[in-house]
Amino acid sequence: MAADDQAARLYVAPNGNDNWSGRLAEPRDADGPFATLERAQAEVRDIGAKLGERHGAIVYVRAGTYELHEPFSLGPEDSGSEQAPVVYRAYREEKPVLLGARQVTGFMPFRGDILQCDLKGTALEGVAFRQLFCRGERMVMARYPNLDPEDPHGGTW
């Protein structure tokens, strides 16, 4: 495995910018971390093309929420080599969150404890939802007949 001092260090942060160098952990003097994993991936590939497999890379992902609107895929070309691997990891003890979903906002009261949200004119208009989470808890999708907690399998479709 390559010594960490030979590996390129790149940073990704929610307050980053994909036009920056990605070489700083925090924004400073019009430079800093990248904003997206895809930009860091492109930089790692560029480093590999220029320096070959003898230089690995460590991509540090800073704390925060990253909404992934497309799958983030890593292939063999993204792995480096046994002597100089490419590693993606959380920065220090931070806990980044990668969301493979879209956030829905603008909920309004409907009836009782029921909320509703109009998605017309948004990127989510016409999207068929399979799951919905609120405050980290999976919600029961509306259906007819209503869900019977005593018989969770009956009346589901």
PDB file of C-alpha atoms in Angstrom:
ATOM      1  CA  MET A   1       0.000   0.000   0.000  1.00  0.00           C
ATOM      2  CA  ALA A   2       1.311   3.470  -0.838  1.00  0.00           C
ATOM      3  CA  ALA A   3       2.390   5.639   2.021  1.00  0.00           C
ATOM      4  CA  ASP A   4      -0.268   8.220   2.826  1.00  0.00           C
ATOM      5  CA  ASP A   5       2.264  11.002   2.230  1.00  0.00           C
ATOM      6  CA  GLN A   6       2.482   9.980  -1.464  1.00  0.00           C
ATOM      7  CA  ALA A   7      -1.277   9.836  -2.014  1.00  0.00           C
ATOM      8  CA  ALA A   8      -3.049  12.898  -3.375  1.00  0.00           C
ATOM      9  CA  ARG A   9      -5.462  14.324  -0.808  1.00  0.00           C
ATOM     10  CA  LEU A  10      -8.734  15.717  -2.055  1.00  0.00           C
ATOM     11  CA  TYR A  11     -11.704  17.053  -0.114  1.00  0.00           C
ATOM     12  CA  VAL A  12     -15.442  17.223  -0.773  1.00  0.00           C
ATOM     13  CA  ALA A  13     -17.771  19.396   1.332  1.00  0.00           C
ATOM     14  CA  PRO A  14     -21.332  20.739   1.072  1.00  0.00           C
ATOM     15  CA  ASN A  15     -19.907  24.293   1.133  1.00  0.00           C
ATOM     16  CA  GLY A  16     -17.374  23.422  -1.569  1.00  0.00           C
ATOM     17  CA  ASN A  17     -17.221  24.463  -5.204  1.00  0.00           C
ATOM     18  CA  ASP A  18     -16.463  22.197  -8.157  1.00  0.00           C
ATOM     19  CA  ASN A  19     -14.372  24.991  -9.710  1.00  0.00           C
ATOM     20  CA  TRP A  20     -11.929  24.923  -6.786  1.00  0.00           C
ATOM     21  CA  SER A  21      -8.825  22.710  -6.524  1.00  0.00           C
ATOM     22  CA  GLY A  22     -10.308  20.296  -3.979  1.00  0.00           C
ATOM     23  CA  ARG A  23      -6.960  20.345  -2.141  1.00  0.00           C
ATOM     24  CA  LEU A  24      -8.133  22.288   0.930  1.00  0.00           C
ATOM     25  CA  ALA A  25     -10.351  20.848   3.661  1.00  0.00           C
ATOM     26  CA  GLU A  26     -12.102  24.210   4.170  1.00  0.00           C
ATOM     27  CA  PRO A  27     -12.792  27.198   1.902  1.00  0.00           C
ATOM     28  CA  ARG A  28     -10.018  29.795   2.024  1.00  0.00           C
ATOM     29  CA  ASP A  29      -8.993  32.602  -0.351  1.00  0.00           C
ATOM     30  CA  ALA A  30     -11.246  31.578  -3.287  1.00  0.00           C
ATOM     31  CA  ASP A  31     -10.178  27.926  -3.038  1.00  0.00           C
ATOM     32  CA  GLY A  32     -11.264  24.911  -1.054  1.00  0.00           C
ATOM     33  CA  PRO A  33     -12.988  21.546  -1.311  1.00  0.00           C
ATOM     34  CA  PHE A  34     -15.025  20.259  -4.210  1.00  0.00           C
ATOM     35  CA  ALA A  35     -18.819  20.269  -3.855  1.00  0.00           C
ATOM     36  CA  THR A  36     -19.503  16.848  -5.395  1.00  0.00           C
ATOM     37  CA  LEU A  37     -18.163  13.325  -5.369  1.00  0.00           C
ATOM     38  CA  GLU A  38     -18.313  13.311  -9.171  1.00  0.00           C
ATOM     39  CA  ARG A  39     -15.879  16.215  -9.393  1.00  0.00           C
ATOM     40  CA  ALA A  40     -13.495  14.492  -6.968  1.00  0.00           C
ATOM     41  CA  GLN A  41     -13.767  11.307  -9.035  1.00  0.00           C
ATOM     42  CA  ALA A  42     -12.871  13.230 -12.219  1.00  0.00           C
ATOM     43  CA  GLU A  43      -9.835  14.759 -10.478  1.00  0.00           C
ATOM     44  CA  VAL A  44      -8.658  11.359  -9.215  1.00  0.00           C
ATOM     45  CA  ARG A  45      -8.951  10.006 -12.769  1.00  0.00           C
ATOM     46  CA  ASP A  46      -6.944  12.984 -14.094  1.00  0.00           C
ATOM     47  CA  ILE A  47      -4.246  12.376 -11.488  1.00  0.00           C
ATOM     48  CA  GLY A  48      -4.112   8.702 -12.492  1.00  0.00           C
ATOM     49  CA  ALA A  49      -3.846   9.609 -16.177  1.00  0.00           C
ATOM     50  CA  LYS A  50      -0.967  12.032 -15.484  1.00  0.00           C
ATOM     51  CA  LEU A  51       0.954  10.104 -12.837  1.00  0.00           C
ATOM     52  CA  GLY A  52      -0.015   6.502 -13.500  1.00  0.00           C
ATOM     53  CA  GLU A  53      -0.789   3.868 -10.908  1.00  0.00           C
ATOM     54  CA  ARG A  54       2.150   4.778  -8.685  1.00  0.00           C
ATOM     55  CA  HIS A  55       0.144   7.577  -7.036  1.00  0.00           C
ATOM     56  CA  GLY A  56      -2.985   6.793  -5.086  1.00  0.00           C
ATOM     57  CA  ALA A  57      -5.525   9.233  -3.729  1.00  0.00           C
ATOM     58  CA  ILE A  58      -7.559   9.769  -0.594  1.00  0.00           C
ATOM     59  CA  VAL A  59     -10.857  11.597  -1.025  1.00  0.00           C
ATOM     60  CA  TYR A  60     -12.053  12.958   2.305  1.00  0.00           C
ATOM     61  CA  VAL A  61     -15.808  13.565   2.448  1.00  0.00           C
ATOM     62  CA  ARG A  62     -16.743  16.252   4.967  1.00  0.00           C
ATOM     63  CA  ALA A  63     -19.807  16.163   7.220  1.00  0.00           C
ATOM     64  CA  GLY A  64     -23.083  17.223   5.691  1.00  0.00           C
ATOM     65  CA  THR A  65     -25.806  15.958   3.418  1.00  0.00           C
ATOM     66  CA  TYR A  66     -25.099  15.123  -0.214  1.00  0.00           C
ATOM     67  CA  GLU A  67     -28.167  14.636  -2.414  1.00  0.00           C
ATOM     68  CA  LEU A  68     -27.228  12.295  -5.239  1.00  0.00           C
ATOM     69  CA  HIS A  69     -29.566  12.821  -8.192  1.00  0.00           C
ATOM     70  CA  GLU A  70     -27.780  10.144 -10.228  1.00  0.00           C
ATOM     71  CA  PRO A  71     -26.055   6.973  -9.034  1.00  0.00           C
ATOM     72  CA  PHE A  72     -22.436   7.508  -8.035  1.00  0.00           C
ATOM     73  CA  SER A  73     -20.561   4.619  -9.626  1.00  0.00           C
ATOM     74  CA  LEU A  74     -16.994   3.575  -9.041  1.00  0.00           C
ATOM     75  CA  GLY A  75     -15.376   1.198 -11.510  1.00  0.00           C
ATOM     76  CA  PRO A  76     -12.026  -0.555 -11.814  1.00  0.00           C
ATOM     77  CA  GLU A  77     -10.502   2.640 -13.233  1.00  0.00           C
ATOM     78  CA  ASP A  78     -11.332   4.345  -9.922  1.00  0.00           C
ATOM     79  CA  SER A  79      -9.556   1.892  -7.633  1.00  0.00           C
ATOM     80  CA  GLY A  80      -5.879   2.751  -8.157  1.00  0.00           C
ATOM     81  CA  SER A  81      -3.547  -0.173  -7.496  1.00  0.00           C
ATOM     82  CA  GLU A  82      -2.610  -2.415  -4.596  1.00  0.00           C
ATOM     83  CA  GLN A  83       0.488  -0.301  -3.971  1.00  0.00           C
ATOM     84  CA  ALA A  84      -1.347   3.007  -4.474  1.00  0.00           C
ATOM     85  CA  PRO A  85      -5.078   2.615  -3.795  1.00  0.00           C
ATOM     86  CA  VAL A  86      -7.798   5.220  -4.221  1.00  0.00           C
ATOM     87  CA  VAL A  87      -9.814   5.547  -1.016  1.00  0.00           C
ATOM     88  CA  TYR A  88     -13.008   7.510  -0.290  1.00  0.00           C
ATOM     89  CA  ARG A  89     -13.553   8.069   3.429  1.00  0.00           C
ATOM     90  CA  ALA A  90     -15.183  10.394   5.929  1.00  0.00           C
ATOM     91  CA  TYR A  91     -12.958  13.230   7.110  1.00  0.00           C
ATOM     92  CA  ARG A  92     -11.676  12.526  10.630  1.00  0.00           C
ATOM     93  CA  GLU A  93     -14.644  11.592  12.843  1.00  0.00           C
ATOM     94  CA  GLU A  94     -17.203  13.435  10.708  1.00  0.00           C
ATOM     95  CA  LYS A  95     -20.334  11.702   9.441  1.00  0.00           C
ATOM     96  CA  PRO A  96     -21.320  12.612   5.876  1.00  0.00           C
ATOM     97  CA  VAL A  97     -24.760  11.481   4.687  1.00  0.00           C
ATOM     98  CA  LEU A  98     -25.271  10.391   1.070  1.00  0.00           C
ATOM     99  CA  LEU A  99     -28.912  10.531   0.011  1.00  0.00           C
ATOM    100  CA  GLY A 100     -30.036   8.648  -3.064  1.00  0.00           C
ATOM    101  CA  ALA A 101     -33.346  10.464  -2.878  1.00  0.00           C
ATOM    102  CA  ARG A 102     -34.790  13.903  -3.304  1.00  0.00           C
ATOM    103  CA  GLN A 103     -35.962  16.112  -0.523  1.00  0.00           C
ATOM    104  CA  VAL A 104     -39.597  17.149  -0.581  1.00  0.00           C
ATOM    105  CA  THR A 105     -40.461  20.435   1.105  1.00  0.00           C
ATOM    106  CA  GLY A 106     -43.523  22.653   1.385  1.00  0.00           C
ATOM    107  CA  PHE A 107     -45.870  20.313   3.241  1.00  0.00           C
ATOM    108  CA  MET A 108     -49.103  21.923   4.435  1.00  0.00           C
ATOM    109  CA  PRO A 109     -51.812  20.669   6.816  1.00  0.00           C
ATOM    110  CA  PHE A 110     -54.601  18.770   5.036  1.00  0.00           C
ATOM    111  CA  ARG A 111     -56.903  17.014   7.537  1.00  0.00           C
ATOM    112  CA  GLY A 112     -56.073  16.139  11.121  1.00  0.00           C
ATOM    113  CA  ASP A 113     -52.538  14.807  11.227  1.00  0.00           C
ATOM    114  CA  ILE A 114     -52.392  14.407   7.448  1.00  0.00           C
ATOM    115  CA  LEU A 115     -50.040  16.657   5.464  1.00  0.00           C
ATOM    116  CA  GLN A 116     -49.998  17.299   1.742  1.00  0.00           C
ATOM    117  CA  CYS A 117     -47.530  18.773  -0.711  1.00  0.00           C
ATOM    118  CA  ASP A 118     -48.143  20.031  -4.250  1.00  0.00           C
ATOM    119  CA  LEU A 119     -45.330  18.913  -6.561  1.00  0.00           C
ATOM    120  CA  LYS A 120     -46.634  20.650  -9.683  1.00  0.00           C
ATOM    121  CA  GLY A 121     -43.877  22.623 -11.364  1.00  0.00           C
ATOM    122  CA  THR A 122     -41.081  20.900  -9.405  1.00  0.00           C
ATOM    123  CA  ALA A 123     -38.484  18.360 -10.522  1.00  0.00           C
ATOM    124  CA  LEU A 124     -40.587  15.738  -8.730  1.00  0.00           C
ATOM    125  CA  GLU A 125     -43.796  16.336 -10.677  1.00  0.00           C
ATOM    126  CA  GLY A 126     -45.005  13.011 -12.079  1.00  0.00           C
ATOM    127  CA  VAL A 127     -42.449  10.946 -10.137  1.00  0.00           C
ATOM    128  CA  ALA A 128     -43.862   7.673  -8.779  1.00  0.00           C
ATOM    129  CA  PHE A 129     -42.806   7.370  -5.144  1.00  0.00           C
ATOM    130  CA  ARG A 130     -42.086   3.990  -3.617  1.00  0.00           C
ATOM    131  CA  GLN A 131     -41.057   5.284  -0.215  1.00  0.00           C
ATOM    132  CA  LEU A 132     -41.395   8.442   1.809  1.00  0.00           C
ATOM    133  CA  PHE A 133     -39.452   9.269   4.961  1.00  0.00           C
ATOM    134  CA  CYS A 134     -40.251  11.977   7.486  1.00  0.00           C
ATOM    135  CA  ARG A 135     -37.779  12.828  10.258  1.00  0.00           C
ATOM    136  CA  GLY A 136     -35.934   9.581   9.535  1.00  0.00           C
ATOM    137  CA  GLU A 137     -39.026   7.373   9.832  1.00  0.00           C
ATOM    138  CA  ARG A 138     -40.566   5.503   6.895  1.00  0.00           C
ATOM    139  CA  MET A 139     -44.145   6.617   6.293  1.00  0.00           C
ATOM    140  CA  VAL A 140     -47.040   4.367   5.319  1.00  0.00           C
ATOM    141  CA  MET A 141     -48.164   5.224   1.808  1.00  0.00           C
ATOM    142  CA  ALA A 142     -51.806   6.166   1.362  1.00  0.00           C
ATOM    143  CA  ARG A 143     -53.954   3.314   0.073  1.00  0.00           C
ATOM    144  CA  TYR A 144     -57.475   1.992  -0.122  1.00  0.00           C
ATOM    145  CA  PRO A 145     -58.698   0.281   1.872  1.00  0.00           C
ATOM    146  CA  ASN A 146     -56.867   1.885   4.751  1.00  0.00           C
ATOM    147  CA  LEU A 147     -54.105  -0.052   6.457  1.00  0.00           C
ATOM    148  CA  ASP A 148     -55.280  -2.199   9.353  1.00  0.00           C
ATOM    149  CA  PRO A 149     -52.424  -2.415  11.919  1.00  0.00           C
ATOM    150  CA  GLU A 150     -53.867  -5.762  13.102  1.00  0.00           C
ATOM    151  CA  ASP A 151     -53.660  -7.126   9.537  1.00  0.00           C
ATOM    152  CA  PRO A 152     -50.740  -5.315   7.841  1.00  0.00           C
ATOM    153  CA  HIS A 153     -50.857  -7.599   4.765  1.00  0.00           C
ATOM    154  CA  GLY A 154     -54.573  -7.328   4.116  1.00  0.00           C
ATOM    155  CA  GLY A 155     -55.813  -4.459   2.009  1.00  0.00           C
ATOM    156  CA  THR A 156     -52.391  -3.338   0.909  1.00  0.00           C
ATOM    157  CA  TRP A 157     -53.233  -3.166  -2.783  1.00  0.00           C
TER     158      TRP A 157
END
